[in-house]
Coordinates of C-alpha atoms in Angstrom, one line a residue:
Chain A
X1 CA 42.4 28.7 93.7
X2 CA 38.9 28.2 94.5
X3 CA 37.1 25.9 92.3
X4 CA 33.7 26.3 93.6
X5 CA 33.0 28.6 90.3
X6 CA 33.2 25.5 88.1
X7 CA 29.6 24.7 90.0
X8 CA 27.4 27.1 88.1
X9 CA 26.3 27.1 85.6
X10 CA 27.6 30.1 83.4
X11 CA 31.4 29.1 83.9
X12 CA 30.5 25.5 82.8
X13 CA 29.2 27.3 79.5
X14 CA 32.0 29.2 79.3
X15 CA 34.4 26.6 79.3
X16 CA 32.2 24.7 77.0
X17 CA 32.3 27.7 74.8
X18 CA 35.6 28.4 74.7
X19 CA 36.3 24.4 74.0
X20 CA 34.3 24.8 70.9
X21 CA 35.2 28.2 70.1
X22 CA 38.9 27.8 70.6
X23 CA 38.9 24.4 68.2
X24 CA 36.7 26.4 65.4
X25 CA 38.6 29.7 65.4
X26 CA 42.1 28.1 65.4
X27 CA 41.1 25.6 62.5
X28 CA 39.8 28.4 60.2
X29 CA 42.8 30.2 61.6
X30 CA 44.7 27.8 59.7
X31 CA 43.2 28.2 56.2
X32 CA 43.8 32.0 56.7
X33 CA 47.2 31.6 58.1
X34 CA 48.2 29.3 55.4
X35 CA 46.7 31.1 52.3
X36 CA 48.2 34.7 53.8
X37 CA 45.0 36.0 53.7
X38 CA 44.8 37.4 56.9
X39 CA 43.2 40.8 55.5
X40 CA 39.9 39.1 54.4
X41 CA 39.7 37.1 57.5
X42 CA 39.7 40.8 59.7
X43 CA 37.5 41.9 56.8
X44 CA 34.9 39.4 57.1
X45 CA 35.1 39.7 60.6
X46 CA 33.9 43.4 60.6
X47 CA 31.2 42.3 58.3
X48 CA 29.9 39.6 60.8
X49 CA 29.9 42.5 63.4
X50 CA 28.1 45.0 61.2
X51 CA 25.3 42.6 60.2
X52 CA 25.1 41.9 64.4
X53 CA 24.6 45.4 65.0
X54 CA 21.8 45.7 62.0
X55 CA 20.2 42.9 63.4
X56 CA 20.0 44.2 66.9
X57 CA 19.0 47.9 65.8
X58 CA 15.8 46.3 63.1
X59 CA 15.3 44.2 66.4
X60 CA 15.9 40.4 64.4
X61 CA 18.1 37.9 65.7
X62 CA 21.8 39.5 65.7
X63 CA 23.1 36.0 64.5
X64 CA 21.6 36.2 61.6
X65 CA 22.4 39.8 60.3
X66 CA 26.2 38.8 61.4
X67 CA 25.6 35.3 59.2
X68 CA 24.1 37.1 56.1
X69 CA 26.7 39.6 56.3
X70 CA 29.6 37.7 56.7
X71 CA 28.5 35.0 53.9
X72 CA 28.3 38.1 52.1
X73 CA 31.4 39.7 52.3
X74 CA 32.9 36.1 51.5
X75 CA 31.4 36.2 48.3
X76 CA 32.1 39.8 47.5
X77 CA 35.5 39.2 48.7
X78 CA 36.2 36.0 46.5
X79 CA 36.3 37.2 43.5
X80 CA 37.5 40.7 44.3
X81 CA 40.4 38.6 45.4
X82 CA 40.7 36.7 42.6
X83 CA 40.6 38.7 39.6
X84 CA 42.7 41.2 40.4
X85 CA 40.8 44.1 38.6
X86 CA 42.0 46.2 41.7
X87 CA 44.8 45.7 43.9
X88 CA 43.0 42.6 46.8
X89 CA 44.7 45.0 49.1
X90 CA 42.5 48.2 48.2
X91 CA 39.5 46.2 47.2
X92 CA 39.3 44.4 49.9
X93 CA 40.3 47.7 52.7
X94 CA 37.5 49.3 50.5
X95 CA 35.1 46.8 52.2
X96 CA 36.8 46.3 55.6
X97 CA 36.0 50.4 55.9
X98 CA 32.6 50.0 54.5
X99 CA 31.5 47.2 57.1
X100 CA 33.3 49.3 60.0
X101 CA 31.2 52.4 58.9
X102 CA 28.1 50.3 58.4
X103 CA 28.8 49.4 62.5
X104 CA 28.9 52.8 63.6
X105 CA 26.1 53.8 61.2
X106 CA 24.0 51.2 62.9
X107 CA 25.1 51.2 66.1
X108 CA 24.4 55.3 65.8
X109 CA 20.4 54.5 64.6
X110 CA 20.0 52.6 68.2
X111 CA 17.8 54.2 70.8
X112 CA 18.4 53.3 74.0
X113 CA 21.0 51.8 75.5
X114 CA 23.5 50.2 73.4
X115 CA 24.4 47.6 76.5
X116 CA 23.9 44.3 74.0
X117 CA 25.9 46.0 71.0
X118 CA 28.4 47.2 73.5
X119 CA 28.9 42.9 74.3
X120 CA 29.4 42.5 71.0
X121 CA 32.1 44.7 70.7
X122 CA 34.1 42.9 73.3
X123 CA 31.8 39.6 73.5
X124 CA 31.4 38.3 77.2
X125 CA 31.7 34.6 77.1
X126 CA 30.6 34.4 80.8
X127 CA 26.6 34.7 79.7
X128 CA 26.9 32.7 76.7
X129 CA 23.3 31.4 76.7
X130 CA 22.4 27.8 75.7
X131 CA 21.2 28.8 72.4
X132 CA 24.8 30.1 71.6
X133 CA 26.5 27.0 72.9
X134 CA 24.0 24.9 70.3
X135 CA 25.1 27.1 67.1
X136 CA 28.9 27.2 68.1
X137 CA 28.4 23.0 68.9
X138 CA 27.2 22.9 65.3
X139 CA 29.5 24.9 63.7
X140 CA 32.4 23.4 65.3
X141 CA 30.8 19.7 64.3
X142 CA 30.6 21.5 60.8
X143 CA 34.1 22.6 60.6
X144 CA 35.6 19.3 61.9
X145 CA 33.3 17.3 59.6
X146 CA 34.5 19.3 56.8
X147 CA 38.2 19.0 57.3
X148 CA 38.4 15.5 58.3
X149 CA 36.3 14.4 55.0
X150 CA 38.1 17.0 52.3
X151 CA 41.3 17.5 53.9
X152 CA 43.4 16.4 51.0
X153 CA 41.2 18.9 48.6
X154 CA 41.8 21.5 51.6
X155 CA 45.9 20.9 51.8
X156 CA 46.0 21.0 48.3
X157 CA 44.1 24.5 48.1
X158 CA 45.9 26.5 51.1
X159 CA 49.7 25.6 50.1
X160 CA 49.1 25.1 46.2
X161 CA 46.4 26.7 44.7
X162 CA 46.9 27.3 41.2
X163 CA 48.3 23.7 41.3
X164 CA 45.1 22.5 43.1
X165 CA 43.2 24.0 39.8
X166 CA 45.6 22.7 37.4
X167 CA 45.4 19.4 38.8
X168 CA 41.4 19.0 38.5
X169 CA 40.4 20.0 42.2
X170 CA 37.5 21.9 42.1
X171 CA 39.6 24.7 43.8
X172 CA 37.6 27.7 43.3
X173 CA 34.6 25.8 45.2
X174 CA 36.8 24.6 48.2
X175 CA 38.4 28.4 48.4
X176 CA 35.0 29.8 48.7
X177 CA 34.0 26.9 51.2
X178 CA 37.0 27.9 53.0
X179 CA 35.8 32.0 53.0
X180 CA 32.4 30.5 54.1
X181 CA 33.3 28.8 57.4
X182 CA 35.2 31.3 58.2
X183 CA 32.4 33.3 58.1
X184 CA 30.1 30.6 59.6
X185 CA 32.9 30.6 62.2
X186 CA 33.1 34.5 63.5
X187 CA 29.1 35.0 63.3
X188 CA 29.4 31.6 65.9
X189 CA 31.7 33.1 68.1
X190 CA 30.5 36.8 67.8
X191 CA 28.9 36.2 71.1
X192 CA 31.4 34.9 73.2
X193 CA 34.5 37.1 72.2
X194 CA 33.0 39.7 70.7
X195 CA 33.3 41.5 66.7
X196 CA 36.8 43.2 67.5
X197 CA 38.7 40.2 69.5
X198 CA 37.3 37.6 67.2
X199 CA 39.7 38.2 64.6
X200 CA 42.6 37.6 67.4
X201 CA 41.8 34.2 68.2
X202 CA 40.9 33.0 64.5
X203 CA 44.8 34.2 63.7
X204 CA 46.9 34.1 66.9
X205 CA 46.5 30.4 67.7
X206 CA 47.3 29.6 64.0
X207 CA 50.0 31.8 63.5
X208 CA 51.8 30.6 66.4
X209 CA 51.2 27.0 65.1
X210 CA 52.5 27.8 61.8
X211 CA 55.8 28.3 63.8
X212 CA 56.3 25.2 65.1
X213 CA 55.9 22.7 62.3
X214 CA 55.8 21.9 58.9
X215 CA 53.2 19.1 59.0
X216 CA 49.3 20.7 58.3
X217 CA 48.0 17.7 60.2
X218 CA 50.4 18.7 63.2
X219 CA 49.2 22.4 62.3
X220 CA 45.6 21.8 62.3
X221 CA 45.9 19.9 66.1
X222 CA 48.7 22.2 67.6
X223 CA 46.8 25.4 66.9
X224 CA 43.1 23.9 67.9
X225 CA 45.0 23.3 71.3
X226 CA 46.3 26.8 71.8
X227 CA 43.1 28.0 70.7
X228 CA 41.5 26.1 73.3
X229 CA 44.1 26.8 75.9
X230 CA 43.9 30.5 75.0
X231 CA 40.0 30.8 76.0
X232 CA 40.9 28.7 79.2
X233 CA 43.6 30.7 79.8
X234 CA 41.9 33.9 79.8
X235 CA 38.5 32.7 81.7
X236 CA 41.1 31.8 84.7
X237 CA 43.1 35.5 84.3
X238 CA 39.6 37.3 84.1
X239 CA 38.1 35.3 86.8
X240 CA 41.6 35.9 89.0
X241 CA 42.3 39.6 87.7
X242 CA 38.9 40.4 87.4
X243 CA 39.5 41.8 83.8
X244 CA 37.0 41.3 80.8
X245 CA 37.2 37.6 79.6
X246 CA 37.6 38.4 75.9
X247 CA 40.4 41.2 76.3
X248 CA 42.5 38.5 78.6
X249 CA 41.4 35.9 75.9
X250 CA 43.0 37.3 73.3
X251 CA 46.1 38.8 74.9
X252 CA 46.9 35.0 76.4
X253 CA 46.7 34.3 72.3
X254 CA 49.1 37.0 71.5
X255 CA 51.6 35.7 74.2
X256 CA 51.6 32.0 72.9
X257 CA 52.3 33.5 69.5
X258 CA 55.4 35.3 71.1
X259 CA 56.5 32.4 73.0
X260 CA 55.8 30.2 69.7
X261 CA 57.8 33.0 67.4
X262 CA 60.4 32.6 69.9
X263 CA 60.9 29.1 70.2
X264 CA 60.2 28.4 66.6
X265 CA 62.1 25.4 64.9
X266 CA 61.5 27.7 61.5
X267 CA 63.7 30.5 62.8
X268 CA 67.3 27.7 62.4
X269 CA 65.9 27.1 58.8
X270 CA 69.7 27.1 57.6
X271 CA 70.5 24.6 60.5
X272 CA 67.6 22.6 59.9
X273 CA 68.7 22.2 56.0
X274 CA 72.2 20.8 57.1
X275 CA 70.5 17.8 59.4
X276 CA 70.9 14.8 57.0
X277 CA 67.5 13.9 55.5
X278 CA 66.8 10.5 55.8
X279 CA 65.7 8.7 52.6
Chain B
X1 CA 42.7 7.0 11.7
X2 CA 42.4 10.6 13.3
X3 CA 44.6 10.7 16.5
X4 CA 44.3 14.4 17.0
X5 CA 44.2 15.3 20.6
X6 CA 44.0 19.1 20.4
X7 CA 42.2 21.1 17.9
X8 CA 41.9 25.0 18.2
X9 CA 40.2 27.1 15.8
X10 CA 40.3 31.1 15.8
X11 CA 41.2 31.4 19.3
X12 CA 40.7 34.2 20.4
X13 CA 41.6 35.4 24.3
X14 CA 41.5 38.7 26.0
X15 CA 42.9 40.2 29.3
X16 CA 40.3 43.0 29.5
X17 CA 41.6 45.4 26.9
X18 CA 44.5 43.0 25.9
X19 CA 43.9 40.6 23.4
X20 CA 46.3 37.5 24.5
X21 CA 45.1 35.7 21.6
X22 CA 44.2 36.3 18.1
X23 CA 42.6 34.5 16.3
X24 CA 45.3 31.1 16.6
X25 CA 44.2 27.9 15.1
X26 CA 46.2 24.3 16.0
X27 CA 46.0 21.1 15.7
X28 CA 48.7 18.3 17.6
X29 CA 49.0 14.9 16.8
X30 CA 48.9 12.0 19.7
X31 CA 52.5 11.7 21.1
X32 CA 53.3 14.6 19.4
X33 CA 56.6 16.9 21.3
X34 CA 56.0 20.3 20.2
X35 CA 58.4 23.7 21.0
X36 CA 56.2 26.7 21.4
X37 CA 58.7 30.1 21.0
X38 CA 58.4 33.9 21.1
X39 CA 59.3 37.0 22.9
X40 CA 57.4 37.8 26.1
X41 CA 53.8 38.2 25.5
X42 CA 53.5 36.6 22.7
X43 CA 50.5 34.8 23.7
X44 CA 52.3 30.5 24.9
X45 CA 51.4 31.0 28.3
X46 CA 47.7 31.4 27.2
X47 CA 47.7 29.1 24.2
X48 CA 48.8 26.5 27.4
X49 CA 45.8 27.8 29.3
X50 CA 43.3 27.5 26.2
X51 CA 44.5 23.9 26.0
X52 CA 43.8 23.2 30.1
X53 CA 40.5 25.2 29.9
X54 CA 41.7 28.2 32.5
X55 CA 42.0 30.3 29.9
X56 CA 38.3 31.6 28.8
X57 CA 37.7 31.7 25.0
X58 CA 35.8 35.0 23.9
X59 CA 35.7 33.9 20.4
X60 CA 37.1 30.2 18.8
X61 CA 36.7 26.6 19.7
X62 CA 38.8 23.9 21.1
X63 CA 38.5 20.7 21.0
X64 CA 41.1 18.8 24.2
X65 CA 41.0 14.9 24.2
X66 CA 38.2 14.2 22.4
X67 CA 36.0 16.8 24.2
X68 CA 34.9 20.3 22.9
X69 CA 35.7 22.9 25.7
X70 CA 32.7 24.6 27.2
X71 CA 33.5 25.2 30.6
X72 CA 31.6 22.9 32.3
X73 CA 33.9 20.3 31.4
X74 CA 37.0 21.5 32.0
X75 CA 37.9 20.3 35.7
X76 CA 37.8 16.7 34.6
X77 CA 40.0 17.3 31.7
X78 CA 42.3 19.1 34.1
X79 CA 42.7 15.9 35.4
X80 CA 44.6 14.7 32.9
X81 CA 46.5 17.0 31.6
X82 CA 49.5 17.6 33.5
X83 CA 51.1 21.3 34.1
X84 CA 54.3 22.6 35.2
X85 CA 55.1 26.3 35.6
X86 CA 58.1 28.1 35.7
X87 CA 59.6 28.2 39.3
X88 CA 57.5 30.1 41.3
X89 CA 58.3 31.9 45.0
X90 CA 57.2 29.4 47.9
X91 CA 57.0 30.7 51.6
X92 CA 59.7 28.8 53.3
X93 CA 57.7 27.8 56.2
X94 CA 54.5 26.7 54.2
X95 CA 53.0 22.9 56.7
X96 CA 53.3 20.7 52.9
X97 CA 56.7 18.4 52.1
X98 CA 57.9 17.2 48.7
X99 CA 55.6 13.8 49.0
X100 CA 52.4 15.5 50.0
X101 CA 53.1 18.2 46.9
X102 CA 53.5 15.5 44.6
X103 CA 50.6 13.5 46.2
X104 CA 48.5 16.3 45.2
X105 CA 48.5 15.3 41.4
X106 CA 46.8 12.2 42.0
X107 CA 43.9 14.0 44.1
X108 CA 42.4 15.1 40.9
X109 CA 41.7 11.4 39.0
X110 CA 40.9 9.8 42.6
X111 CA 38.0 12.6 43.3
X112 CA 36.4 13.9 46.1
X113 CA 35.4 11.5 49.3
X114 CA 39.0 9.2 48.3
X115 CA 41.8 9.5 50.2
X116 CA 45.1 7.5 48.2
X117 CA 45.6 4.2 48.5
X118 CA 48.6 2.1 48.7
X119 CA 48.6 2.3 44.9
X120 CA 48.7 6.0 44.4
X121 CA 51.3 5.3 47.4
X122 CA 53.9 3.6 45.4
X123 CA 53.1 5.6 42.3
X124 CA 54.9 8.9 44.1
X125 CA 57.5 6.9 45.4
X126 CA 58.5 5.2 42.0
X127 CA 57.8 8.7 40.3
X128 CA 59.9 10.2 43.3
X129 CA 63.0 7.7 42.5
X130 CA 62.5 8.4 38.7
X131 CA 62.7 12.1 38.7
X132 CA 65.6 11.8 41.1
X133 CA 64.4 13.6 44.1
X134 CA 63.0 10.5 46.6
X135 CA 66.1 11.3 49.0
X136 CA 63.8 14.7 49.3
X137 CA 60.9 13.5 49.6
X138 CA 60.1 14.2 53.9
X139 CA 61.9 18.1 53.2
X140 CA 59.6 20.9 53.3
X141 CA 58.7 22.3 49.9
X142 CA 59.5 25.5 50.5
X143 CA 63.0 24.7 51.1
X144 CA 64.1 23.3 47.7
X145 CA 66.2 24.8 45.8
X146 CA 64.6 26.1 42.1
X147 CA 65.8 23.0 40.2
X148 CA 65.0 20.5 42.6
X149 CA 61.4 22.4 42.9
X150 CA 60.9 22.0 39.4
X151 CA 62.1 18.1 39.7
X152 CA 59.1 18.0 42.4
X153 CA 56.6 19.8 39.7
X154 CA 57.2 17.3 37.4
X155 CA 56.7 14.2 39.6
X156 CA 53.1 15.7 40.6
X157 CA 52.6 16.1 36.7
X158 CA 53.1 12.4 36.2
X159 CA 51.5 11.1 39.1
X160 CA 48.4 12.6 37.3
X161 CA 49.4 9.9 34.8
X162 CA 48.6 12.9 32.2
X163 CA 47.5 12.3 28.6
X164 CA 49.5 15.4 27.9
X165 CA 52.1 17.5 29.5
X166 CA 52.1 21.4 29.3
X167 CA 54.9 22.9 29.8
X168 CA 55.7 27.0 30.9
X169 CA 59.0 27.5 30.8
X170 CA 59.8 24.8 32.9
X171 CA 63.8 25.6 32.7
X172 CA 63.4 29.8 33.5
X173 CA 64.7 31.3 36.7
X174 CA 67.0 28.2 37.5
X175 CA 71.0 28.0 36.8
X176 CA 72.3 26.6 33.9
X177 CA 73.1 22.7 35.4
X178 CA 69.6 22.4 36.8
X179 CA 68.2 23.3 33.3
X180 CA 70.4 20.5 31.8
X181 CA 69.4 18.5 34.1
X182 CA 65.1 19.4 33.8
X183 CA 65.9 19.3 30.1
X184 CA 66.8 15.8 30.2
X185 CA 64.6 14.4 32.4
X186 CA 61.8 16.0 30.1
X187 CA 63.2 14.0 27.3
X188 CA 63.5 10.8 29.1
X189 CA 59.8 11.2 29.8
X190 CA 59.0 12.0 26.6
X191 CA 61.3 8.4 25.1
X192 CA 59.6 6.6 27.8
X193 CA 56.1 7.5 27.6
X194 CA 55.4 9.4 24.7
X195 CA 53.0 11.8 25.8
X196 CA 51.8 14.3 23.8
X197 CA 53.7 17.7 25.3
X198 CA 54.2 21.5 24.7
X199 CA 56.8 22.9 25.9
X200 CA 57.5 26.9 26.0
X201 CA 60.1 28.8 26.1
X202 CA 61.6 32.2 25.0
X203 CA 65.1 30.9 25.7
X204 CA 66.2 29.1 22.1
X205 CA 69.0 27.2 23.8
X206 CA 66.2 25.5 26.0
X207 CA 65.0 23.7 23.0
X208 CA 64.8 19.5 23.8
X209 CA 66.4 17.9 21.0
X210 CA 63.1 15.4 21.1
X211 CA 61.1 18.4 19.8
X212 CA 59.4 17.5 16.6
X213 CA 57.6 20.7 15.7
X214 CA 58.7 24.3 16.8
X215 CA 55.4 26.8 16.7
X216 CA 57.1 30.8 17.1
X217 CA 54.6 32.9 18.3
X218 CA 54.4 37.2 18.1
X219 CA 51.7 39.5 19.1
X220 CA 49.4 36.8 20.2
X221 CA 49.4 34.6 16.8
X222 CA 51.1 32.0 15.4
X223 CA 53.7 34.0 13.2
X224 CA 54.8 30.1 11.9
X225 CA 55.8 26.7 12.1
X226 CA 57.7 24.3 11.1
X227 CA 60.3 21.1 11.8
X228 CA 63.2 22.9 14.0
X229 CA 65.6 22.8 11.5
X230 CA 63.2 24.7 9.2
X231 CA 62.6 27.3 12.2
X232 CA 65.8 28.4 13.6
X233 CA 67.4 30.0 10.8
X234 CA 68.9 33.6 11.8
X235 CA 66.8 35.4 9.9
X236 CA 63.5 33.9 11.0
X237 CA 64.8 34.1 14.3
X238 CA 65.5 37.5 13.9
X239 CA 62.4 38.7 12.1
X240 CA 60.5 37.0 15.4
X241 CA 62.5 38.8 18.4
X242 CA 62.7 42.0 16.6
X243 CA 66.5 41.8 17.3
X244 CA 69.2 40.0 15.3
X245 CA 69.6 36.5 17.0
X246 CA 72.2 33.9 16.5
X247 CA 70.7 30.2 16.6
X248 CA 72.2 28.3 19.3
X249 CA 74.8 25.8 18.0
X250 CA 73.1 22.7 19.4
X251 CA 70.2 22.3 21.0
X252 CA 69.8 20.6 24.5
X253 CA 71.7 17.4 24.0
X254 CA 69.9 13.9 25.7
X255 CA 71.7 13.1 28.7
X256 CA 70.4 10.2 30.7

């Protein structure tokens, strides 16, 4: 394989970005995974994608329509969520269609050619631009930050709720910090893998990890890995196959989740309960 | 000397067009163990969630350890008031064991920005040996059976070290040893720390024998109250289900 690609510059900010954006996806991935909430993740997702494309047809910064959009749906989504006046699954398919028709609608307004909404679509990590590599560098440092210094509040939350609330945990805040970064996360990593593929790597990585092991610690590390590996992974089959770098992202995502699903210790959960526990 | 720890007055509670709660006053002594009966919605579970300030007043007051309930307070009286539910379904795979679940009920009192120290440390682990579970303690949670789950629910109760102890029909959905079983270790807690507790249930033969008051609920008041021996007479019984009901020959006997 010839290296000499490594040299320029746009492969060094793709690997960079798919470093950060493989670490921030998967770890959000995790909250989502863990919660079964993988509906509002696709949801917000769309969101992110729809306030891109408003962004780019009113001619302000994309990033910002997809942040506003995506913070937004989070706090719709919440509390449709949570109270239950609706069924979440309605509700929240209710605004997953809006968002998607609000893309369309906006991506039908544009004049011209629709090149850069196009990239969003599919996201082309290959001409990340400095700017992007700042935000995602942020965002991961965000995300990181956050877990390390409320990880107990956040463990408590994704595998125990109501138990979180009954317990004194200011739950409901660290649920909606949890739809937040999420949303903080996709309008990061809009540009590099695009409003449709993002979705994949924020759940693939952490669904496969959710396999393998019963520790969230473990979790949290195992799926930043694959989501790392995945982005790697596909920059080497698009630069080999020459395929676009976000489709062979995410389908290297979806074959470590088969592998994972395969190989998964959770599948013997009878045999498992027969090993003597120590203690 | 007042040592009232819970005062409700004209609770009322609604579910949109449901009204949960009518209109129920209460008041419980400190170290008070009271039985809370009635058919199914009869209004316990939210009279429980009055108390631990999840449950949203639209008319009435409450007053919960000294503090008047208003909302804002609520999340640090959480803290110590401990909960347990009835058994409740828990994905089999979900990343959390028995120690970290019953780590949990000390995350309240130690805050955000504190992880536990070695203190909150050996608190699980004596409450782990206590409850009888600590040869669990590294097993997933999600892989318990309902009676040992219930075992774990407790332990993350009293790690909260809680000032009282709700409990929602903390026996339901489990077989008939492991209620024996829950029932007694309820009642040891109860001999050894005397917290104040309310424990409901719509199963009569669930009763603790410790319980010094029995409330029976119907259509979302207090229909009356009494001593247990005053309280589970056939025809009262009766007149509360709706149904004739035989009163169970003994209640729950203390086992240790």
């Amino acid at each position: 394989m010839d290296l000499s690609i490594l040299q320029y510059h746009f492969m060094q900010n793709a690997i960079l970005a798919g470093l950060l954006g493989g670490i921030t996806c998967s770890l959000v991935g995790v909250f989502v995974v863990t919660m079964h909430l993988s509906f509002i993740g696709v949801c917000i997702a769309h969101a992110a994608f729809a306030g891109a494309l408003l962004g780019l047809w009113l001619g302000f910064n994309p990033l910002i329509g997809a942040l506003l959009f995506s913070l937004a749906s989070a706090a719709i989504i919440g509390p449709v969520a949570d109270r239950g006046e609706l069924n979440p699954d309605t509700s929240i398919g209710i605004i997953f269609s809006l968002m998607l028709g609000l893309a369309f609608l906006f991506m039908g307004l544009m004049h011209g050619a629709r090149t850069e909404a196009l990239n969003l679509f599919w996201g082309s990590i290959l001409t990340v631009t400095q700017q992007d590599i700042i935000f995602l560098a942020a965002t991961t440092g965000v995300i990181v930050g956050l877990v390390v210094v409320f990880y107990k509040e956040i463990q408590a939350v994704i595998c125990h709720r109501e138990v979180a609330l009954a317990v004194g945990i200011p739950a409901t805040v660290i649920f909606y910090g949890l739809l937040f970064s999420t949303g903080v996360t996709i309008t990061a990593s809009l540009q590099s893998i695009g409003g449709l593929l993002i979705y994949c790597l924020i759940l693939n990585p952490a669904a496969a990890a959710y396999q393998l092991t019963y520790s969230l610690k473990k979790m949290l590390l195992i799926a930043a890995a694959f989501g790392v590996i995945s982005c790697w992974a596909g920059l080497v089959a698009s630069y080999l196959l020459d395929i676009p770098s976000g489709a062979s992202i995410v389908i290297t995502s979806a074959i470590i989740f088969g592998l994972a699903t395969a190989f998964s210790p959770k599948r013997k959960v009878k045999g498992w309960q027969q090993i003597p526990l120590a203690g | 000397m007042d040592n009232t720890v819970i005062k409700i007055q004209d609770a009322v509670v609604s579910y949109r067009e449901d009204v949960a709660l009518q209109g129920v006053s209460l008041q419980v002594r400190k170290g008070e163990f009271i039985g809370i009966v009635g058919p199914n919605g009869a209004g316990k579970t939210t009279l429980l969630t009055v108390i631990n300030g999840l449950g949203k007043l639209v008319h009435g007051q409450a007053w919960v350890l000294g503090s008047r309930l208003n909302g804002r307070n609520s999340i640090s009286l959480r803290k110590r008031i401990g909960y347990v539910a009835q058994v409740e379904r828990i994905d089999p795979r979900l990343p959390i064991n028995v120690r970290e679940t019953v780590m949990v009920g000390c995350y309240g009192r130690l805050g955000l920005f504190r992880r536990p120290t070695q203190v909150q440390r050996e608190t699980v682990d004596e409450v782990l040996e206590m409850v009888g579970i600590s040869h669990l303690s590294q097993r997933p949670i999600g892989h318990l059976s309902g009676g040992e789950y219930q075992r774990a629910a407790i332990a993350r109760a009293l790690v909260q070290q809680p000032e009282i102890f709700l409990l929602d029909e903390p026996t339901a959905s489990i077989d008939q040893k492991a209620q024996r079983e829950i029932l007694s270790l309820i009642q040891l807690i109860h001999r050894e720390y005397h917290t104040t507790t309310l424990f409901v249930t719509h199963d009569l033969r669930m009763l603790p024998s410790v319980c010094q008051r029995l409330i029976l609920m119907k259509d979302g008041k207090i229909w009356q109250q009494g001593s247990p021996e005053s309280m589970l007479r056939e025809e009262v019984l009766s007149q509360l289900y709706g149904a004739p009901v035989s009163v169970p020959t003994e209640i729950a006997p203390f086992q240790t």
